[in-house]
CSV table of C-alpha atoms in Angstrom, one decimal:
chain,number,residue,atom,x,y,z
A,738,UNK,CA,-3.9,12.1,-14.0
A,739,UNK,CA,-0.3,11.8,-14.9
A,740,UNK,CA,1.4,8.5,-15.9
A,741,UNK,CA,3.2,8.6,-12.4
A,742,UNK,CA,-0.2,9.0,-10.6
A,743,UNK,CA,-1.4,5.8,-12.7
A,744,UNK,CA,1.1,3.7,-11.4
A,745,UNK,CA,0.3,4.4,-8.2
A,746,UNK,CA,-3.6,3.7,-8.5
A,747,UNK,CA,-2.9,-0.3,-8.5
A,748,UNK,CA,-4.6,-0.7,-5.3
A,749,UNK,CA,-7.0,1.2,-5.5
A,750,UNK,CA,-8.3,-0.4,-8.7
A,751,UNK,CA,-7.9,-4.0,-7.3
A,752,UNK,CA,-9.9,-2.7,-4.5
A,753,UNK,CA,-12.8,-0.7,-6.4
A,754,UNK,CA,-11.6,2.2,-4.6
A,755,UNK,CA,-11.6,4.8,-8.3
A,756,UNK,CA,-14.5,6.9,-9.4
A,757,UNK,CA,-16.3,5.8,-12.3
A,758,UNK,CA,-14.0,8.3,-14.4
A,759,UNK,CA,-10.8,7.1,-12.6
A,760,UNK,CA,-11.3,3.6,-13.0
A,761,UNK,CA,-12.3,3.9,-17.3
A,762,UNK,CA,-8.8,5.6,-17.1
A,763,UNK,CA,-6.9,3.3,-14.9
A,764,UNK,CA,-8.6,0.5,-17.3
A,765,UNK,CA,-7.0,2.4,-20.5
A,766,UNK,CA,-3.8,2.9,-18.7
A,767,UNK,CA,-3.9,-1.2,-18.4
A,768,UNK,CA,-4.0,-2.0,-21.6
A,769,UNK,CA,-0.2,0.1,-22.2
A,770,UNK,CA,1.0,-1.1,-18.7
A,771,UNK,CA,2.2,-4.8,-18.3
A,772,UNK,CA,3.7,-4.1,-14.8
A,773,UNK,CA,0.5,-2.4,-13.2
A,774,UNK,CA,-1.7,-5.3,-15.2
A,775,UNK,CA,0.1,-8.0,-13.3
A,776,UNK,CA,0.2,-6.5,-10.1
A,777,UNK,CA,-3.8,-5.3,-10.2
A,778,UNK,CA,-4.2,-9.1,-11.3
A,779,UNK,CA,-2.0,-10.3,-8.1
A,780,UNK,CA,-3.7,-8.0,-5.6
A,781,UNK,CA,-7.2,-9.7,-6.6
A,782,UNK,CA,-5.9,-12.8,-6.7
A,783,UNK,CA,-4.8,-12.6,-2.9
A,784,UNK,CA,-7.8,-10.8,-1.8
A,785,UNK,CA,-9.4,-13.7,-3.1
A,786,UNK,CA,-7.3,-16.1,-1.2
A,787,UNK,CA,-7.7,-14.6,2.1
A,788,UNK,CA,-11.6,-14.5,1.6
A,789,UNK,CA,-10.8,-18.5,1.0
A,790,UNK,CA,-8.7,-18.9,3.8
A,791,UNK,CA,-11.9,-17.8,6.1
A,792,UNK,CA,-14.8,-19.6,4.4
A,793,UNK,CA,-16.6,-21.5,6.3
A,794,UNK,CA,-19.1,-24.3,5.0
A,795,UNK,CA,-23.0,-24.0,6.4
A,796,UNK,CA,-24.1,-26.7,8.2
A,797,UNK,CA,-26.4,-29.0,6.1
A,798,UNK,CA,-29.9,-28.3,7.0
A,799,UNK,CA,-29.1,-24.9,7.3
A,800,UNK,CA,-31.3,-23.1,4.6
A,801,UNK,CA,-34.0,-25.5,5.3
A,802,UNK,CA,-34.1,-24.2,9.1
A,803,UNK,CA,-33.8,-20.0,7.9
A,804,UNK,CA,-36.6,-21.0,5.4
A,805,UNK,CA,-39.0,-22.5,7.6
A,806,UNK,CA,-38.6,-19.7,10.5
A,807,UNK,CA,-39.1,-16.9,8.0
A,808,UNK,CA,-43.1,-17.0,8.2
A,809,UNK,CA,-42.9,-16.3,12.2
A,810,UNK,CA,-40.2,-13.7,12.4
A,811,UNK,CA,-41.8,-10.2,12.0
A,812,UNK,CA,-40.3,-7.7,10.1
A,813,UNK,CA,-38.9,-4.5,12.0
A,814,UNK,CA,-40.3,-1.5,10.3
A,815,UNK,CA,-37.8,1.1,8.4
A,816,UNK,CA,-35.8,3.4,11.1
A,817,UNK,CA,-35.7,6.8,8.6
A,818,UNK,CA,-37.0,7.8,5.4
A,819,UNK,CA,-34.0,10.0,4.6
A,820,UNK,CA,-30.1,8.7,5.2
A,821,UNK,CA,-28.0,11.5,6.2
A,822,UNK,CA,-24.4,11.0,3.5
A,823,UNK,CA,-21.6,12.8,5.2
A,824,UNK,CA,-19.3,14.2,2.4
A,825,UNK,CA,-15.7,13.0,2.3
A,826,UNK,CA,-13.6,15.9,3.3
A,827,UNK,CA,-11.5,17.0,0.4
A,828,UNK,CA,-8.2,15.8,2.2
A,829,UNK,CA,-9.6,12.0,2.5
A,830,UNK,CA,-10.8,11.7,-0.9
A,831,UNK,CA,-7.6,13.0,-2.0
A,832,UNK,CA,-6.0,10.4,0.2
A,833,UNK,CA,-8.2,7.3,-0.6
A,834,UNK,CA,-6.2,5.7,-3.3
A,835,UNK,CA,-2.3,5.6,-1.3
A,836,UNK,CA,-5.3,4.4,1.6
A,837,UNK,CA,-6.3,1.9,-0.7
A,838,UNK,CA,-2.8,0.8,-1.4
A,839,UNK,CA,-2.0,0.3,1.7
A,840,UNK,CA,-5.0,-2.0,2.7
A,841,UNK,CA,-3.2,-4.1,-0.1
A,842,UNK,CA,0.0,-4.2,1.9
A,843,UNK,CA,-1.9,-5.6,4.6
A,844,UNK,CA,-3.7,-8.3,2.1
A,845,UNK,CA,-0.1,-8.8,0.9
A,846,UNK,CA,1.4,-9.1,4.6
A,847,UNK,CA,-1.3,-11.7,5.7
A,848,UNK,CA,-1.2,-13.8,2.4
A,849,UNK,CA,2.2,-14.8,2.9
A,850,UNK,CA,1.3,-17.2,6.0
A,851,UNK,CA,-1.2,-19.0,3.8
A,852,UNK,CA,1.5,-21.4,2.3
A,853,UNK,CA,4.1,-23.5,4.3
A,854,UNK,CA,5.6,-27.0,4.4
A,855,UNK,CA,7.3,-27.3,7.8
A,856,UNK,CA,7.1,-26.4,11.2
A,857,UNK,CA,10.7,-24.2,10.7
A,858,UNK,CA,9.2,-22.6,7.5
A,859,UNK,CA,5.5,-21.4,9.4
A,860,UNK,CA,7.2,-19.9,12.2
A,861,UNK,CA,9.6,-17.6,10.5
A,862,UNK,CA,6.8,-17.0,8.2
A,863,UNK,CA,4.8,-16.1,11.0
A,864,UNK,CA,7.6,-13.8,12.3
A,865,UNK,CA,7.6,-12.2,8.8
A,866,UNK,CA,3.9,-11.8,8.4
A,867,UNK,CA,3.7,-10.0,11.9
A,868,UNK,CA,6.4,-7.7,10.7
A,869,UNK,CA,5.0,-7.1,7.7
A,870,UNK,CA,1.5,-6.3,9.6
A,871,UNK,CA,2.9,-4.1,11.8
A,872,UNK,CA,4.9,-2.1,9.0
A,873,UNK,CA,1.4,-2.0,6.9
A,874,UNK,CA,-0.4,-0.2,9.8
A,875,UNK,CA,1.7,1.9,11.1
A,876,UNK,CA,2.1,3.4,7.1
A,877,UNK,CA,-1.9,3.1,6.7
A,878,UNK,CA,-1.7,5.3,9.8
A,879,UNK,CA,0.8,7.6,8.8
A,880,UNK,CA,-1.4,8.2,5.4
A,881,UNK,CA,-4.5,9.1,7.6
A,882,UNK,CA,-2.6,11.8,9.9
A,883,UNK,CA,-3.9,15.4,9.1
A,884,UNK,CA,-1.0,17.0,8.5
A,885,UNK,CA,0.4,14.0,5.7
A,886,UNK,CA,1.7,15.5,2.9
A,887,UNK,CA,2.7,13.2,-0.3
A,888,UNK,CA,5.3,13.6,-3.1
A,889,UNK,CA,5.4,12.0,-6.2
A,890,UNK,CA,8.1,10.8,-8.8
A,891,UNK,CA,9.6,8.8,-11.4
A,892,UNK,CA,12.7,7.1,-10.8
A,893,UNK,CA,16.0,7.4,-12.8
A,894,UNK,CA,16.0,4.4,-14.6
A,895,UNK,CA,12.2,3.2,-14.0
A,896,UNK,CA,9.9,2.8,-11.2
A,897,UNK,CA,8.0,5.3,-8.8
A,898,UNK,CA,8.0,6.5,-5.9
A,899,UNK,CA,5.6,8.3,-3.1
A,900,UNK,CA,6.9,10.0,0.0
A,901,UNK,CA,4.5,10.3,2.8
A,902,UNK,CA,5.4,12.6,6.0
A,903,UNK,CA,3.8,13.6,8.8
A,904,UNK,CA,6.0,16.1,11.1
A,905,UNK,CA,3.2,15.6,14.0
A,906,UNK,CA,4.2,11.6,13.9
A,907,UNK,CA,7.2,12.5,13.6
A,908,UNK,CA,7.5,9.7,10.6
A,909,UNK,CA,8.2,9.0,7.0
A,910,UNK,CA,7.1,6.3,4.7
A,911,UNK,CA,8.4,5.5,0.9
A,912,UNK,CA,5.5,3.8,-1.4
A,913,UNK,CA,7.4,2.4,-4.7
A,914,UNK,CA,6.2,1.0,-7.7
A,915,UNK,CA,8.0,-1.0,-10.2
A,916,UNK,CA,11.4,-0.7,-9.3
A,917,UNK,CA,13.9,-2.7,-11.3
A,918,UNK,CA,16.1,-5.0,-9.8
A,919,UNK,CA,19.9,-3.7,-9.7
A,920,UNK,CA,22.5,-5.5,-11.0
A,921,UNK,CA,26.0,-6.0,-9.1
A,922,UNK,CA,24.6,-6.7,-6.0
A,923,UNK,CA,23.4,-3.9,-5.5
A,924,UNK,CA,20.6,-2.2,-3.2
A,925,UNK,CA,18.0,1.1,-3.2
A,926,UNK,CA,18.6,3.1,-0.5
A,927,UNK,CA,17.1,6.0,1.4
A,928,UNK,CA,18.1,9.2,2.4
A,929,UNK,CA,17.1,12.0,4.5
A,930,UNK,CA,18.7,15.4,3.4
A,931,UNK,CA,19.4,18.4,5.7
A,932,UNK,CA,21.3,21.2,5.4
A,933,UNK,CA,23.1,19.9,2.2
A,934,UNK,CA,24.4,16.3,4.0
A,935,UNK,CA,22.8,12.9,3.5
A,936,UNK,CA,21.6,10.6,6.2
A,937,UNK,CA,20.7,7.1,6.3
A,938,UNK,CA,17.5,6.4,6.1
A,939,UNK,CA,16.9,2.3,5.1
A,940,UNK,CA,17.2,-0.1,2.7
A,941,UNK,CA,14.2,-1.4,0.4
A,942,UNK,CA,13.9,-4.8,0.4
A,943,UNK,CA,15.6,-6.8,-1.8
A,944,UNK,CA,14.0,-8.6,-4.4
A,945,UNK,CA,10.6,-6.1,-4.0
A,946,UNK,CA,9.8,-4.3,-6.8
A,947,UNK,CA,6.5,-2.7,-4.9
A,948,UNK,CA,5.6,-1.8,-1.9
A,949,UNK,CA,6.2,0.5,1.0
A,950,UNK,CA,8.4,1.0,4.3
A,951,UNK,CA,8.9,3.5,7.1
A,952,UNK,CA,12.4,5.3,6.5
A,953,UNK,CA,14.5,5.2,9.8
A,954,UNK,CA,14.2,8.6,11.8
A,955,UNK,CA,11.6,11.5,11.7
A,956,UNK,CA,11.2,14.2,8.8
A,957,UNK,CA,12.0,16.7,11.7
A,958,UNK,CA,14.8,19.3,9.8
A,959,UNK,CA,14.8,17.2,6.8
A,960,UNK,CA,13.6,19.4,2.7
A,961,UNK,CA,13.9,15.8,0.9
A,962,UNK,CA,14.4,11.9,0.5
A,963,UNK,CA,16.9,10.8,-2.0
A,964,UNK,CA,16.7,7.4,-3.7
A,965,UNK,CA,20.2,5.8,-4.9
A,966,UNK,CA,21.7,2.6,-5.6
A,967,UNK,CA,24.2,1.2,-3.4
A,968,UNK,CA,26.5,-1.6,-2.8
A,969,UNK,CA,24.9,-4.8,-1.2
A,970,UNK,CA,24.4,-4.0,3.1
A,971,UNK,CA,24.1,0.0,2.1
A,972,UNK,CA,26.6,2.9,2.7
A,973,UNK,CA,26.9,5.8,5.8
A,974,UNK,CA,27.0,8.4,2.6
A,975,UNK,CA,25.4,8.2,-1.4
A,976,UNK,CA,28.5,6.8,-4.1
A,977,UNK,CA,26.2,7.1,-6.8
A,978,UNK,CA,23.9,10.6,-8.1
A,979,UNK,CA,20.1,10.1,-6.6
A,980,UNK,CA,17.8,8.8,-8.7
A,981,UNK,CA,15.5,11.0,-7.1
A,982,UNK,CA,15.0,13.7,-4.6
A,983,UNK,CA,11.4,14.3,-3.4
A,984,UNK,CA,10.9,17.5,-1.1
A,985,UNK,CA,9.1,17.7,1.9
């Protein structure tokens, strides 16, 4: 795997998602990576969160009860001797590591509602956590269409970023990773290209340095998506050289 694909493999990691093989890489790459080892380290730490968030406490007496019953409840017998394993298809396994990321943005999207401190501050966050929800399935959808096709690369100035199109949904999503934050109030913004001009395409959020968004109209026409830097609110055309043109 290249460094780029390493970067990418956060997720997946936090999640337990890499072969054996993978994750002794991923684990190497770790130790050289401060950005990926804070960001593996914050992705466990909200899965463990949410799995708090739901706990519930057995009633006392509980284990008592279960014990006591076991000598009266008969044992069903074994359905099979064999278990029929399907084989991932070569696409999926492929796939499992941007689907991995993207069960992270969903871990992300519903840890933010876990702290608040007014009635003001739950509902917007609320309002935010929905969006976010709905934005991390519709790309955890867009990963799984048949015809998906991703594109990797480095940024101009740090970072990485993954395109994922699917012409039969008609939609695009950008995964980053690790994007600096611009100085000069500035912002990263999309583009589609076709036939030499650049469209608009959305703004990444500010102040997010990973994560992933759906770019504003479809991949229909389009051969890339450019990256740049732009002044604070976007522009209708690029002022500054891409920092990176992925092909579709």
């Amino acid at each position: 795997m290249s460094t780029v694909d390493l970067h990418t493999l956060t997720g997946a990691y936090a999640l337990g998602a890499l072969s054996e093989q993978e994750s002794a890489e991923f684990t190497r790459h770790l130790a050289q990576c401060p950005a990926c080892t804070q960001e593996v380290r914050e992705l466990q730490e909200t899965a463990a969160r949410l799995a708090l968030a739901v706990a519930e406490v057995p009633p006392a007496g509980l284990r008592t009860r279960v014990m006591a019953a076991l000598p009266e409840v008969r044992q069903l017998p074994p359905r099979g001797r064999h278990a029929t394993v399907a084989p991932l298809r070569r696409g999926m396994r492929h796939r499992l590591p941007y689907l991995a990321a993207a069960a992270c943005l969903v871990v992300a999207a519903l840890a933010g509602g876990l702290a608040v401190n007014s009635q003001n501050e739950a509902d917007e966050q609320r309002d935010r956590t929905a969006r976010a929800e709905q934005q991390a399935a519709a790309v955890s959808a867009l990963m799984t269409a048949p015809d998906a096709t991703f594109r990797t690369t480095a940024l101009k100035g740090g970072g990485s970023g993954t395109v994922v199109a699917s012409q039969r949904k008609g939609q695009t999503a950008f995964l980053y990773h690790g994007l600096p934050a611009l100085s000069g109030q500035r912002v990263y913004e999309l583009w589609y290209s076709r036939n030499g001009a650049m469209e608009p395409a959305g703004l990444v959020r500010t102040g997010s340095s990973s994560g992933a968004m759906l770019l504003t109209g479809g991949p229909q026409g389009a051969d890339g998506v450019g990256v740049t830097a732009e002044p604070q609110g976007g522009s209708s055309r690029p002022t500054t050289a891409p920092l990176a043109v992925l092909r579709l």
